[in-house]
């Protein structure tokens, strides 16, 4: 009893807490002191992106007010670099609880007879017409642009970006949510050169305060008085000049109802994603229950009856054998192209481990929603570190096929899939370099990623393969005949191509709603934060792939087709085909991207995602079918 009491006291004993890196609260004060050094809030400007283009740009590429080069911005992680994030410290001066009714930042003057000025204005008009959005960060939190919802019963719509300007065509139509004055007859490009920054804060007991929300309201003003004067159109006057005043105002609002830990809620709850996610989960559960019922019926009724009947038959009378027992002498015959199959299985194991660990860490709350690139960074690191499972699985499977070219197997496992992905990524990066995009990975970062692959992933793959080849070969429950058995003519649904294509329908059907949110997060630049939903859907995907492959495998064996090795992998892996087809639908119906470069970038990165999706689902399907066949043939009497 004493031991239990001590354990209870240990568990309830107060302990010191800690904050994860980059998400610790920062206290601000009006006057610097020993306990509080932060009196100013730096405003970080980030990339410019648009849903009409897959090419983000750096803030400094366009003729805005110059950045503050005397202050070094925070460094980006690998994921942020791949997403195109480039942080700079702006010259906006925000002092704690000091209101600014109107303050000028800078003036930009353009002359019609200066080709450089005309080119700068044309570049600005281009990004305004494509509805490019600015991304600002204050106190490690995105600045939100909130507009009134057309449905009065709903909260305001808040996004983590705001437009550079408003383009209005000859008919007075605009794609943006902004609506400056328009006098018809021609196109207008209005620049949103004034921002009204509203900072909501909560006072602490020690006289300091914390930021709980930062909102912005961009407007267009032709003068520097910050008043509701005529909007600023990017047009030269009669003298051939154009002056653009950049101004801003700062308001402070005390908000004692919001805690610092929940300050993201107004951004995350502005969309209706939670209800749709529950609908997605319910849809997936229905599919899983249907498949589970089918598998249970086969395992508990049909398969159990088959096994009982087979064990009652005379094993020396081949005329009495029927069904899947007929192929017991060929079911473990090594497949053609066994080397390539083992390499794909090893690569799939690597992807499976990477996704599993990354999602678990995400669900534990280690991935801060404001750090958009941390999820991708961790995925890359996990993929590199899980080279050992790839080598181990590839070696074990290849050795069970009786393969002897172990060196080729290890080299292909370490280089085949990564080389394809890196080659596609390098070509995409060349396109981004040519477009001057901020998402073009610098040469040094590219070399760093290559070094991770060569110096970490490849050696780990060799280590895993070493232990895989050292272990004894997998023993199968039945012996393989010397002469292959003739496969009778198959019905339509058991033929190779229809059977493979059917295998991906139900798995993609269980996750297609989640695919919308994932694509929306990547290409429509929305915050994705519901990792618990994603983890549940991932488990549902794994179960669905396993059960679908087992069902198809059983039907093929009953039709006396023993070529199941590749079919098990491709049936489940065909989910990637439907994944890519869905991306085509998403591009055509949900996005308004224009230009060949955006088309190439979108489908290039989607192709990379489809490769990993193919490896993941193929691995799950193969391993499920592999264990299923070993189990059913180990409980029947054979020669």
Coordinates of C-alpha atoms in Angstrom, one line a residue:
X1 CA 0.0 0.0 0.0
X2 CA 2.9 2.3 0.8
X3 CA 4.3 1.8 -2.7
X4 CA 1.0 2.8 -4.3
X5 CA 0.7 5.9 -2.1
X6 CA 4.2 7.0 -3.0
X7 CA 3.5 6.5 -6.7
X8 CA 0.3 8.6 -6.4
X9 CA 2.1 11.4 -4.6
X10 CA 4.8 11.4 -7.3
X11 CA 2.2 11.7 -10.0
X12 CA 0.3 14.5 -8.4
X13 CA 3.4 16.4 -7.2
X14 CA 3.6 19.8 -8.9
X15 CA 6.3 20.0 -11.5
X16 CA 7.8 22.9 -13.5
X17 CA 6.4 23.3 -17.0
X18 CA 8.2 24.3 -20.2
X19 CA 7.3 25.8 -23.6
X20 CA 8.4 24.3 -26.9
X21 CA 10.8 26.3 -29.0
X22 CA 9.3 29.2 -30.9
X23 CA 6.0 29.1 -29.0
X24 CA 6.9 30.6 -25.7
X25 CA 4.9 33.7 -24.8
X26 CA 6.6 37.1 -25.0
X27 CA 5.8 39.8 -22.5
X28 CA 5.9 43.4 -23.6
X29 CA 6.1 46.7 -21.6
X30 CA 6.1 50.4 -22.2
X31 CA 9.4 51.1 -20.6
X32 CA 12.3 48.7 -20.6
X33 CA 13.4 47.2 -17.3
X34 CA 15.3 44.3 -15.9
X35 CA 12.3 42.1 -16.0
X36 CA 11.0 43.2 -19.4
X37 CA 13.2 44.2 -22.3
X38 CA 10.6 44.1 -25.1
X39 CA 9.1 47.5 -25.8
X40 CA 8.7 47.3 -29.6
X41 CA 6.9 44.8 -31.8
X42 CA 8.9 44.1 -35.0
X43 CA 6.7 43.5 -38.1
X44 CA 8.1 40.7 -40.3
X45 CA 7.1 40.7 -44.0
X46 CA 7.1 37.4 -45.8
X47 CA 6.4 36.0 -49.3
X48 CA 3.7 37.0 -51.7
X49 CA 1.5 34.2 -53.1
X50 CA -1.8 33.7 -54.9
X51 CA -4.3 31.0 -55.6
X52 CA -4.1 32.0 -59.3
X53 CA -0.4 31.1 -59.5
X54 CA 1.8 28.3 -58.1
X55 CA 4.8 30.7 -58.0
X56 CA 5.4 32.7 -54.8
X57 CA 7.6 35.7 -54.8
X58 CA 9.9 37.4 -52.3
X59 CA 8.6 40.7 -50.7
X60 CA 11.8 42.5 -51.9
X61 CA 11.2 41.6 -55.5
X62 CA 8.6 44.4 -55.8
X63 CA 8.9 48.1 -55.2
X64 CA 7.5 48.4 -51.7
X65 CA 9.1 50.4 -48.9
X66 CA 12.6 49.1 -48.2
X67 CA 13.2 46.6 -45.4
X68 CA 15.2 47.2 -42.3
X69 CA 18.6 45.7 -43.2
X70 CA 20.1 46.6 -39.9
X71 CA 18.1 43.8 -38.2
X72 CA 18.5 40.2 -39.0
X73 CA 15.3 38.3 -39.6
X74 CA 14.7 34.8 -38.1
X75 CA 16.2 32.0 -40.1
X76 CA 13.9 29.7 -42.1
X77 CA 13.8 26.0 -41.6
X78 CA 14.0 23.6 -44.5
X79 CA 10.2 23.3 -44.8
X80 CA 9.8 27.1 -44.9
X81 CA 12.4 27.3 -47.6
X82 CA 10.6 24.7 -49.7
X83 CA 7.3 26.6 -49.2
X84 CA 8.9 29.8 -50.3
X85 CA 9.0 31.7 -47.0
X86 CA 11.5 34.5 -46.9
X87 CA 11.2 36.7 -43.8
X88 CA 12.4 40.3 -43.6
X89 CA 12.2 42.9 -40.9
X90 CA 10.1 45.8 -42.1
X91 CA 10.4 49.5 -41.1
X92 CA 7.0 49.6 -39.5
X93 CA 7.5 51.0 -35.9
X94 CA 5.1 49.7 -33.3
X95 CA 5.8 50.6 -29.7
X96 CA 3.9 48.8 -27.0
X97 CA 0.5 50.5 -26.3
X98 CA 1.4 53.6 -28.3
X99 CA -1.4 54.5 -30.7
X100 CA -0.5 55.9 -34.1
X101 CA -3.4 57.7 -35.8
X102 CA -1.4 58.2 -39.0
X103 CA 2.3 57.7 -39.8
X104 CA 4.1 57.8 -43.1
X105 CA 6.5 54.9 -43.9
X106 CA 7.9 56.1 -47.2
X107 CA 7.1 57.6 -50.6
X108 CA 7.6 56.0 -53.9
X109 CA 7.8 58.2 -57.0
X110 CA 7.6 57.0 -60.6
X111 CA 8.1 58.8 -63.9
X112 CA 6.5 57.8 -67.2
X113 CA 9.7 58.6 -69.1
X114 CA 11.8 56.2 -66.9
X115 CA 11.7 52.6 -68.3
X116 CA 12.7 51.2 -64.9
X117 CA 9.8 52.9 -63.2
X118 CA 7.4 51.7 -65.8
X119 CA 8.7 48.1 -65.4
X120 CA 8.2 48.4 -61.6
X121 CA 4.6 49.5 -62.0
X122 CA 3.9 46.8 -64.6
X123 CA 5.2 44.2 -62.2
X124 CA 3.0 45.6 -59.5
X125 CA -0.1 45.6 -61.8
X126 CA 0.6 42.0 -62.7
X127 CA 0.5 40.7 -59.1
X128 CA -2.5 42.8 -58.4
X129 CA -4.4 41.3 -61.4
X130 CA -3.4 37.8 -60.1
X131 CA -4.7 38.6 -56.6
X132 CA -1.3 38.1 -54.9
X133 CA -1.5 38.2 -51.1
X134 CA 1.0 39.6 -48.5
X135 CA 1.9 37.6 -45.4
X136 CA 3.0 39.5 -42.3
X137 CA 4.0 38.2 -38.9
X138 CA 3.9 40.0 -35.5
X139 CA 4.9 38.3 -32.3
X140 CA 5.3 34.9 -34.1
X141 CA 1.7 35.1 -35.2
X142 CA 0.3 35.8 -38.7
X143 CA -1.4 39.2 -39.2
X144 CA -5.1 38.5 -40.0
X145 CA -7.3 40.2 -42.4
X146 CA -10.9 39.9 -41.2
X147 CA -13.9 40.7 -43.4
X148 CA -17.6 40.5 -42.6
X149 CA -19.3 37.2 -43.5
X150 CA -22.2 37.5 -45.8
X151 CA -24.1 35.1 -43.5
X152 CA -25.0 37.2 -40.5
X153 CA -25.1 34.2 -38.3
X154 CA -21.5 33.3 -38.9
X155 CA -18.3 34.9 -37.5
X156 CA -16.1 37.1 -39.6
X157 CA -13.9 35.5 -42.2
X158 CA -10.3 35.9 -41.1
X159 CA -7.4 34.9 -43.3
X160 CA -3.6 35.0 -42.7
X161 CA -3.0 37.2 -45.7
X162 CA -4.2 40.4 -47.4
X163 CA -4.2 41.5 -51.0
X164 CA -1.5 43.8 -52.5
X165 CA -4.3 45.7 -54.3
X166 CA -7.5 45.4 -56.2
X167 CA -7.9 44.8 -59.9
X168 CA -11.2 45.9 -61.4
X169 CA -12.0 45.1 -65.0
X170 CA -14.0 47.2 -67.5
X171 CA -17.3 45.8 -66.2
X172 CA -16.5 46.7 -62.6
X173 CA -15.9 43.1 -61.5
X174 CA -13.2 42.2 -59.1
X175 CA -12.0 38.8 -57.7
X176 CA -10.8 40.3 -54.4
X177 CA -12.9 40.9 -51.3
X178 CA -11.8 44.5 -51.4
X179 CA -14.1 47.0 -53.1
X180 CA -12.5 50.4 -53.8
X181 CA -14.4 53.1 -55.8
X182 CA -14.6 52.5 -59.5
X183 CA -15.5 54.8 -62.4
X184 CA -16.3 52.5 -65.3
X185 CA -15.1 52.2 -68.8
X186 CA -11.6 50.8 -68.3
X187 CA -9.4 48.7 -66.1
X188 CA -8.2 50.0 -62.8
X189 CA -5.3 48.8 -60.6
X190 CA -5.8 50.1 -57.0
X191 CA -2.8 49.8 -54.6
X192 CA -3.7 49.2 -51.0
X193 CA -1.0 51.5 -49.6
X194 CA -2.4 52.2 -46.2
X195 CA -2.8 49.6 -43.4
X196 CA -4.7 50.0 -40.2
X197 CA -3.1 47.6 -37.6
X198 CA -5.3 46.6 -34.6
X199 CA -3.4 44.8 -31.8
X200 CA -5.4 43.1 -29.2
X201 CA -3.6 42.4 -25.9
X202 CA -4.0 41.1 -22.4
X203 CA -2.5 42.8 -19.4
X204 CA -0.6 40.6 -17.0
X205 CA -0.3 40.9 -13.2
X206 CA 3.3 42.2 -13.3
X207 CA 2.4 45.2 -15.5
X208 CA 3.4 43.6 -18.8
X209 CA 1.2 42.5 -21.6
X210 CA 0.9 39.8 -24.2
X211 CA -0.4 39.9 -27.8
X212 CA -3.5 37.8 -28.4
X213 CA -4.5 39.0 -31.8
X214 CA -3.2 41.2 -34.7
X215 CA -5.6 42.3 -37.3
X216 CA -5.1 44.5 -40.4
X217 CA -7.4 46.5 -42.6
X218 CA -5.7 47.5 -45.9
X219 CA -7.2 50.5 -47.8
X220 CA -6.2 52.6 -50.8
X221 CA -5.5 56.3 -50.2
X222 CA -4.2 58.8 -52.8
X223 CA -2.9 61.1 -50.1
X224 CA -0.7 60.6 -47.1
X225 CA -3.4 62.0 -44.6
X226 CA -4.7 58.5 -43.9
X227 CA -8.2 59.7 -44.5
X228 CA -10.9 58.3 -46.7
X229 CA -9.9 60.3 -49.7
X230 CA -9.8 59.2 -53.3
X231 CA -8.4 55.7 -53.9
X232 CA -4.9 55.4 -55.4
X233 CA -4.9 54.1 -58.9
X234 CA -1.6 53.1 -60.5
X235 CA -1.8 55.7 -63.3
X236 CA 0.4 58.6 -64.2
X237 CA -1.0 62.0 -64.0
X238 CA -0.9 64.7 -66.7
X239 CA 2.8 65.5 -65.8
X240 CA 3.8 61.9 -66.3
X241 CA 4.5 61.2 -62.6
X242 CA 3.0 59.0 -59.9
X243 CA 3.6 59.3 -56.2
X244 CA 2.7 56.4 -53.9
X245 CA 2.6 57.3 -50.2
X246 CA 2.8 54.3 -47.8
X247 CA 1.2 55.0 -44.5
X248 CA -0.1 53.0 -41.5
X249 CA -2.0 53.5 -38.2
X250 CA -1.9 51.5 -35.0
X251 CA -4.7 50.8 -32.6
X252 CA -4.6 49.0 -29.3
X253 CA -7.6 47.1 -27.8
X254 CA -7.5 45.3 -24.5
X255 CA -8.9 41.8 -24.6
X256 CA -9.0 40.1 -21.2
X257 CA -11.2 37.2 -22.3
X258 CA -8.6 35.5 -24.6
X259 CA -5.7 33.6 -23.1
X260 CA -2.4 33.6 -24.8
X261 CA -2.6 29.8 -25.3
X262 CA -5.9 30.1 -27.2
X263 CA -5.1 33.2 -29.3
X264 CA -5.1 31.1 -32.5
X265 CA -8.8 30.2 -32.1
X266 CA -10.2 33.1 -34.0
X267 CA -8.1 32.1 -37.0
X268 CA -8.7 28.4 -36.8
X269 CA -12.4 28.7 -36.1
X270 CA -13.2 31.1 -38.9
X271 CA -13.7 28.2 -41.3
X272 CA -16.2 25.4 -41.1
X273 CA -13.6 22.7 -41.4
X274 CA -14.4 20.8 -38.2
X275 CA -18.0 19.8 -39.3
X276 CA -16.7 18.7 -42.7
X277 CA -13.9 16.7 -41.0
X278 CA -16.4 14.8 -38.9
X279 CA -18.4 14.1 -42.1
X280 CA -15.2 12.8 -43.6
X281 CA -14.5 10.6 -40.6
X282 CA -18.0 9.1 -40.7
X283 CA -17.8 8.5 -44.4
X284 CA -14.5 6.7 -43.9
X285 CA -15.8 4.6 -41.0
X286 CA -18.8 3.5 -43.1
X287 CA -16.4 2.2 -45.8
X288 CA -14.2 0.5 -43.2
X289 CA -17.2 -1.2 -41.5
X290 CA -18.4 -2.5 -44.9
X291 CA -14.9 -3.9 -45.7
X292 CA -14.5 -5.3 -42.2
X293 CA -17.8 -7.1 -42.6
X294 CA -16.7 -8.6 -45.9
X295 CA -13.4 -9.7 -44.5
X296 CA -15.0 -11.1 -41.3
X297 CA -17.5 -13.0 -43.5
X298 CA -14.6 -14.5 -45.5
X299 CA -12.4 -15.3 -42.5
X300 CA -15.1 -16.5 -40.1
X301 CA -17.4 -18.3 -42.6
X302 CA -16.1 -19.0 -46.0
X303 CA -12.4 -19.4 -45.2
X304 CA -13.1 -21.4 -42.0
X305 CA -15.4 -23.7 -43.9
X306 CA -12.8 -24.1 -46.7
X307 CA -10.0 -25.0 -44.3
X308 CA -12.1 -27.5 -42.4
X309 CA -13.2 -29.2 -45.7
X310 CA -9.6 -29.2 -47.1
X311 CA -8.3 -30.8 -43.9
X312 CA -10.8 -33.6 -44.2
X313 CA -9.8 -34.5 -47.8
X314 CA -7.2 -37.0 -48.8
X315 CA -4.1 -35.0 -49.7
X316 CA -3.0 -37.8 -52.1
X317 CA -6.1 -37.5 -54.2
X318 CA -5.6 -34.3 -56.3
X319 CA -9.0 -34.7 -58.0
X320 CA -10.7 -33.8 -54.7
X321 CA -8.9 -30.5 -54.4
X322 CA -10.6 -27.3 -55.4
X323 CA -10.6 -23.6 -54.8
X324 CA -7.5 -21.8 -53.5
X325 CA -5.9 -25.0 -52.2
X326 CA -5.3 -26.1 -55.8
X327 CA -2.5 -23.5 -56.1
X328 CA -0.7 -24.4 -52.9
X329 CA 2.3 -25.6 -54.9
X330 CA 2.6 -22.4 -56.9
X331 CA 1.4 -19.6 -54.5
X332 CA 4.9 -19.0 -53.2
X333 CA 6.6 -19.2 -56.5
X334 CA 9.0 -16.1 -56.8
X335 CA 7.6 -13.4 -59.1
X336 CA 9.1 -11.9 -62.1
X337 CA 11.1 -8.8 -61.5
X338 CA 11.5 -9.7 -57.9
X339 CA 14.4 -7.3 -57.5
X340 CA 12.3 -4.3 -58.4
X341 CA 9.4 -5.5 -56.2
X342 CA 11.6 -5.9 -53.2
X343 CA 13.1 -2.4 -53.8
X344 CA 9.6 -0.9 -53.9
X345 CA 8.6 -2.7 -50.7
X346 CA 11.6 -1.4 -48.9
X347 CA 10.9 2.1 -50.1
X348 CA 7.3 1.8 -49.0
X349 CA 8.4 0.7 -45.5
X350 CA 10.5 3.8 -45.3
X351 CA 7.6 6.1 -46.3
X352 CA 5.2 4.2 -43.9
X353 CA 7.5 4.7 -40.9
X354 CA 8.2 8.4 -41.9
X355 CA 4.4 9.2 -42.1
X356 CA 3.5 7.3 -38.9
X357 CA 6.1 9.0 -36.7
X358 CA 5.5 12.4 -38.2
X359 CA 1.7 12.2 -37.6
X360 CA 2.2 10.9 -34.0
X361 CA 4.5 13.8 -33.2
X362 CA 2.0 16.2 -34.8
X363 CA -0.9 14.8 -32.7
X364 CA 1.2 15.3 -29.5
X365 CA 1.3 19.0 -30.2
X366 CA 4.9 19.4 -31.1
X367 CA 4.0 21.0 -34.5
X368 CA 3.2 24.7 -34.0
X369 CA 0.5 25.8 -36.5
X370 CA 2.3 29.1 -37.1
X371 CA 5.4 27.3 -38.2
X372 CA 4.2 26.2 -41.6
X373 CA 7.3 24.5 -42.7
X374 CA 8.1 22.5 -39.6
X375 CA 5.8 19.6 -40.7
X376 CA 7.6 19.3 -44.0
X377 CA 11.0 19.7 -42.3
X378 CA 10.3 16.9 -39.9
X379 CA 9.0 14.7 -42.7
X380 CA 12.2 15.1 -44.7
X381 CA 14.3 14.3 -41.6
X382 CA 12.2 11.3 -40.7
X383 CA 12.4 10.0 -44.2
X384 CA 16.2 10.3 -44.2
X385 CA 16.5 8.6 -40.7
X386 CA 14.3 5.6 -41.7
X387 CA 16.7 4.3 -44.3
X388 CA 17.3 1.2 -42.2
X389 CA 13.8 -0.2 -42.5
X390 CA 14.0 0.3 -46.3
X391 CA 17.2 -1.8 -46.5
X392 CA 15.9 -4.4 -44.1
X393 CA 12.6 -5.1 -45.7
X394 CA 14.1 -5.0 -49.2
X395 CA 16.8 -7.5 -48.2
X396 CA 14.4 -9.9 -46.4
X397 CA 11.9 -10.0 -49.3
X398 CA 14.6 -10.3 -52.0
X399 CA 16.3 -13.1 -50.0
X400 CA 13.0 -15.0 -49.8
X401 CA 12.8 -14.9 -53.6
X402 CA 16.1 -16.7 -53.7
X403 CA 17.9 -13.6 -55.1
X404 CA 21.7 -13.6 -55.0
X405 CA 22.5 -10.1 -56.3
X406 CA 22.4 -8.5 -52.9
X407 CA 24.7 -5.6 -53.9
X408 CA 22.4 -4.5 -56.7
X409 CA 19.4 -4.8 -54.3
X410 CA 21.0 -2.5 -51.7
X411 CA 22.1 0.0 -54.2
X412 CA 18.7 0.2 -55.9
X413 CA 16.9 0.5 -52.6
X414 CA 19.1 3.4 -51.5
X415 CA 19.1 5.3 -54.9
X416 CA 16.2 4.3 -57.1
X417 CA 13.2 6.1 -55.6
X418 CA 15.2 9.0 -54.1
X419 CA 16.9 9.6 -57.4
X420 CA 13.6 9.8 -59.3
X421 CA 12.2 12.2 -56.7
X422 CA 15.3 14.4 -56.6
X423 CA 15.5 14.6 -60.4
X424 CA 11.9 15.8 -60.6
X425 CA 12.4 18.2 -57.8
X426 CA 15.6 19.6 -59.4
X427 CA 13.8 20.2 -62.7
X428 CA 10.9 22.0 -60.8
X429 CA 13.5 24.0 -59.0
X430 CA 15.1 25.1 -62.3
X431 CA 11.6 26.3 -63.4
X432 CA 11.2 28.3 -60.2
X433 CA 14.7 29.7 -60.6
X434 CA 13.8 30.9 -64.0
X435 CA 10.6 32.5 -62.7
X436 CA 12.5 34.3 -60.0
X437 CA 10.3 32.6 -57.3
X438 CA 11.0 32.7 -53.6
X439 CA 10.3 28.9 -53.4
X440 CA 13.3 28.2 -55.6
X441 CA 15.6 26.3 -53.2
X442 CA 19.0 28.0 -52.9
X443 CA 22.0 26.0 -54.2
X444 CA 23.4 25.6 -50.6
X445 CA 20.2 24.2 -49.3
X446 CA 19.9 21.9 -52.3
X447 CA 23.4 20.6 -51.5
X448 CA 22.4 20.2 -47.9
X449 CA 19.5 18.0 -48.8
X450 CA 21.7 16.0 -51.1
X451 CA 24.2 15.5 -48.3
X452 CA 21.5 14.3 -46.0
X453 CA 20.5 11.7 -48.6
X454 CA 24.1 10.6 -49.4
X455 CA 25.6 10.8 -45.9
X456 CA 22.7 9.7 -43.7
X457 CA 20.0 7.8 -45.6
X458 CA 22.3 5.7 -47.9
X459 CA 24.5 4.4 -45.0
X460 CA 21.4 3.6 -42.9
X461 CA 20.0 1.7 -45.9
X462 CA 23.2 -0.4 -46.1
X463 CA 23.0 -1.1 -42.3
X464 CA 19.4 -2.3 -42.6
X465 CA 20.2 -4.4 -45.6
X466 CA 23.2 -6.0 -43.7
X467 CA 20.9 -7.2 -40.9
X468 CA 18.2 -8.2 -43.4
X469 CA 20.6 -10.5 -45.4
X470 CA 22.1 -11.9 -42.2
X471 CA 18.8 -13.3 -41.1
X472 CA 17.7 -16.7 -42.4
X473 CA 15.4 -16.7 -45.5
X474 CA 11.7 -16.7 -44.8
X475 CA 10.3 -20.2 -44.8
X476 CA 6.9 -20.7 -46.5
X477 CA 4.3 -23.2 -45.3
X478 CA 4.1 -25.1 -48.6
X479 CA 6.7 -26.3 -51.2
X480 CA 6.8 -24.9 -54.7
X481 CA 6.3 -27.3 -57.6
X482 CA 8.9 -27.5 -60.3
X483 CA 6.5 -27.0 -63.1
X484 CA 4.2 -24.0 -62.9
X485 CA 0.5 -24.7 -62.9
X486 CA -1.7 -23.6 -65.8
X487 CA -4.0 -20.7 -64.9
X488 CA -7.5 -21.1 -66.3
X489 CA -9.3 -18.3 -68.2
X490 CA -10.3 -15.5 -65.8
X491 CA -13.5 -13.6 -65.6
X492 CA -13.4 -9.8 -66.3
X493 CA -13.1 -8.6 -62.7
X494 CA -10.3 -11.1 -61.9
X495 CA -8.1 -10.1 -64.8
X496 CA -5.0 -8.2 -64.2
X497 CA -5.9 -4.6 -65.1
X498 CA -9.5 -4.5 -63.9
X499 CA -8.4 -6.2 -60.6
X500 CA -5.7 -3.7 -60.0
X501 CA -7.8 -0.7 -60.8
X502 CA -10.6 -1.9 -58.5
X503 CA -8.2 -2.1 -55.6
X504 CA -7.8 1.7 -55.3
X505 CA -11.4 2.7 -55.4
X506 CA -12.4 2.1 -51.8
X507 CA -9.2 3.4 -50.2
X508 CA -9.3 6.7 -52.0
X509 CA -13.1 6.9 -51.3
X510 CA -12.3 6.8 -47.6
X511 CA -9.9 9.7 -47.7
X512 CA -11.0 11.9 -50.6
X513 CA -12.5 14.6 -48.4
X514 CA -9.3 14.8 -46.4
X515 CA -7.4 15.2 -49.7
X516 CA -9.4 18.4 -50.3
X517 CA -8.1 20.0 -47.1
X518 CA -4.5 18.8 -47.8
X519 CA -4.6 20.3 -51.3
X520 CA -6.3 23.4 -50.0
X521 CA -3.6 23.9 -47.4
X522 CA -0.8 23.5 -49.9
X523 CA -2.1 25.4 -52.9
X524 CA -4.7 27.7 -51.4
X525 CA -2.4 28.6 -48.5
X526 CA -4.7 27.7 -45.7
X527 CA -3.7 26.7 -42.2
X528 CA -3.9 23.0 -41.6
X529 CA -4.0 22.2 -37.9
X530 CA -6.4 19.2 -37.3
X531 CA -3.7 16.5 -37.1
X532 CA -5.8 14.2 -35.0
X533 CA -8.3 14.0 -37.9
X534 CA -5.4 13.3 -40.3
X535 CA -4.0 10.6 -38.0
X536 CA -7.4 8.9 -37.8
X537 CA -7.9 9.1 -41.6
X538 CA -4.4 7.7 -42.0
X539 CA -5.3 4.7 -39.9
X540 CA -8.5 4.3 -41.8
X541 CA -6.5 4.4 -45.1
X542 CA -4.2 1.6 -43.8
X543 CA -7.1 -0.6 -42.7
X544 CA -9.0 0.0 -46.0
X545 CA -5.9 -0.8 -48.1
X546 CA -5.2 -4.0 -46.1
X547 CA -8.8 -5.3 -46.2
X548 CA -9.3 -4.4 -49.9
X549 CA -6.1 -6.2 -50.9
X550 CA -7.0 -9.3 -48.8
X551 CA -10.4 -9.5 -50.4
X552 CA -9.1 -9.3 -54.0
X553 CA -6.2 -11.6 -53.2
X554 CA -8.7 -14.2 -51.9
X555 CA -10.9 -13.9 -54.9
X556 CA -7.9 -14.4 -57.3
X557 CA -6.7 -17.4 -55.4
X558 CA -10.2 -19.0 -55.6
X559 CA -10.1 -18.4 -59.4
X560 CA -6.7 -20.4 -59.4
X561 CA -4.6 -17.3 -60.2
X562 CA -1.5 -17.5 -58.0
X563 CA 0.3 -14.4 -59.5
X564 CA -0.4 -12.4 -56.4
X565 CA 2.9 -10.8 -55.5
X566 CA 2.8 -7.8 -57.9
X567 CA -1.0 -7.7 -58.0
X568 CA -1.2 -7.2 -54.2
X569 CA 1.3 -4.3 -54.4
X570 CA -0.3 -2.7 -57.5
X571 CA -3.9 -3.2 -56.4
X572 CA -3.4 -1.2 -53.2
X573 CA -0.9 1.1 -54.9
X574 CA -3.5 2.1 -57.6
X575 CA -4.9 4.4 -55.0
X576 CA -2.1 6.8 -56.1
X577 CA -3.7 6.8 -59.6
X578 CA -7.0 8.1 -58.2
X579 CA -5.0 10.5 -56.0
X580 CA -3.5 12.0 -59.1
X581 CA -6.9 12.1 -60.9
X582 CA -8.3 14.0 -58.0
X583 CA -5.5 16.5 -58.2
X584 CA -6.5 17.1 -61.8
X585 CA -10.1 17.8 -60.7
X586 CA -8.9 20.1 -57.9
X587 CA -6.7 22.0 -60.3
X588 CA -9.5 22.5 -62.9
X589 CA -12.4 23.2 -60.5
X590 CA -11.0 24.7 -57.3
X591 CA -8.0 26.7 -58.6
X592 CA -7.8 29.5 -61.1
X593 CA -4.1 29.1 -61.9
X594 CA -2.9 30.5 -65.2
X595 CA 0.4 30.0 -67.1
X596 CA 2.4 27.0 -68.2
X597 CA 4.8 27.4 -65.3
X598 CA 2.1 27.1 -62.6
X599 CA 0.7 24.1 -64.4
X600 CA 4.1 22.4 -64.5
X601 CA 4.8 23.3 -60.8
X602 CA 1.5 22.0 -59.6
X603 CA 1.5 18.7 -61.4
X604 CA 5.2 18.2 -60.8
X605 CA 4.9 18.4 -57.0
X606 CA 1.7 16.4 -57.2
X607 CA 3.6 13.7 -59.1
X608 CA 6.1 13.5 -56.3
X609 CA 3.3 13.2 -53.7
X610 CA 1.7 10.5 -55.9
X611 CA 4.9 8.5 -55.9
X612 CA 5.1 8.4 -52.1
X613 CA 1.4 7.7 -51.9
X614 CA 1.9 4.7 -54.3
X615 CA 4.8 3.4 -52.1
X616 CA 2.8 3.8 -48.9
X617 CA -0.4 2.1 -50.1
X618 CA 1.5 -0.6 -52.1
X619 CA 3.5 -1.5 -49.0
X620 CA 0.4 -1.8 -46.8
X621 CA -1.4 -3.9 -49.4
X622 CA 1.5 -6.2 -50.0
X623 CA 2.3 -6.9 -46.4
X624 CA -1.4 -7.5 -45.6
X625 CA -1.7 -10.0 -48.4
X626 CA 1.7 -11.6 -47.6
X627 CA 0.7 -12.4 -44.0
X628 CA -2.8 -13.4 -45.0
X629 CA -1.5 -16.0 -47.5
X630 CA 1.1 -17.4 -45.2
X631 CA -1.6 -17.8 -42.5
X632 CA -4.2 -19.6 -44.6
X633 CA -1.7 -22.0 -46.2
X634 CA -0.1 -22.8 -42.8
X635 CA -3.3 -24.3 -41.4
X636 CA -4.2 -26.6 -44.3
X637 CA -2.9 -30.1 -45.0
X638 CA -0.7 -30.3 -48.1
X639 CA 1.6 -32.9 -49.6

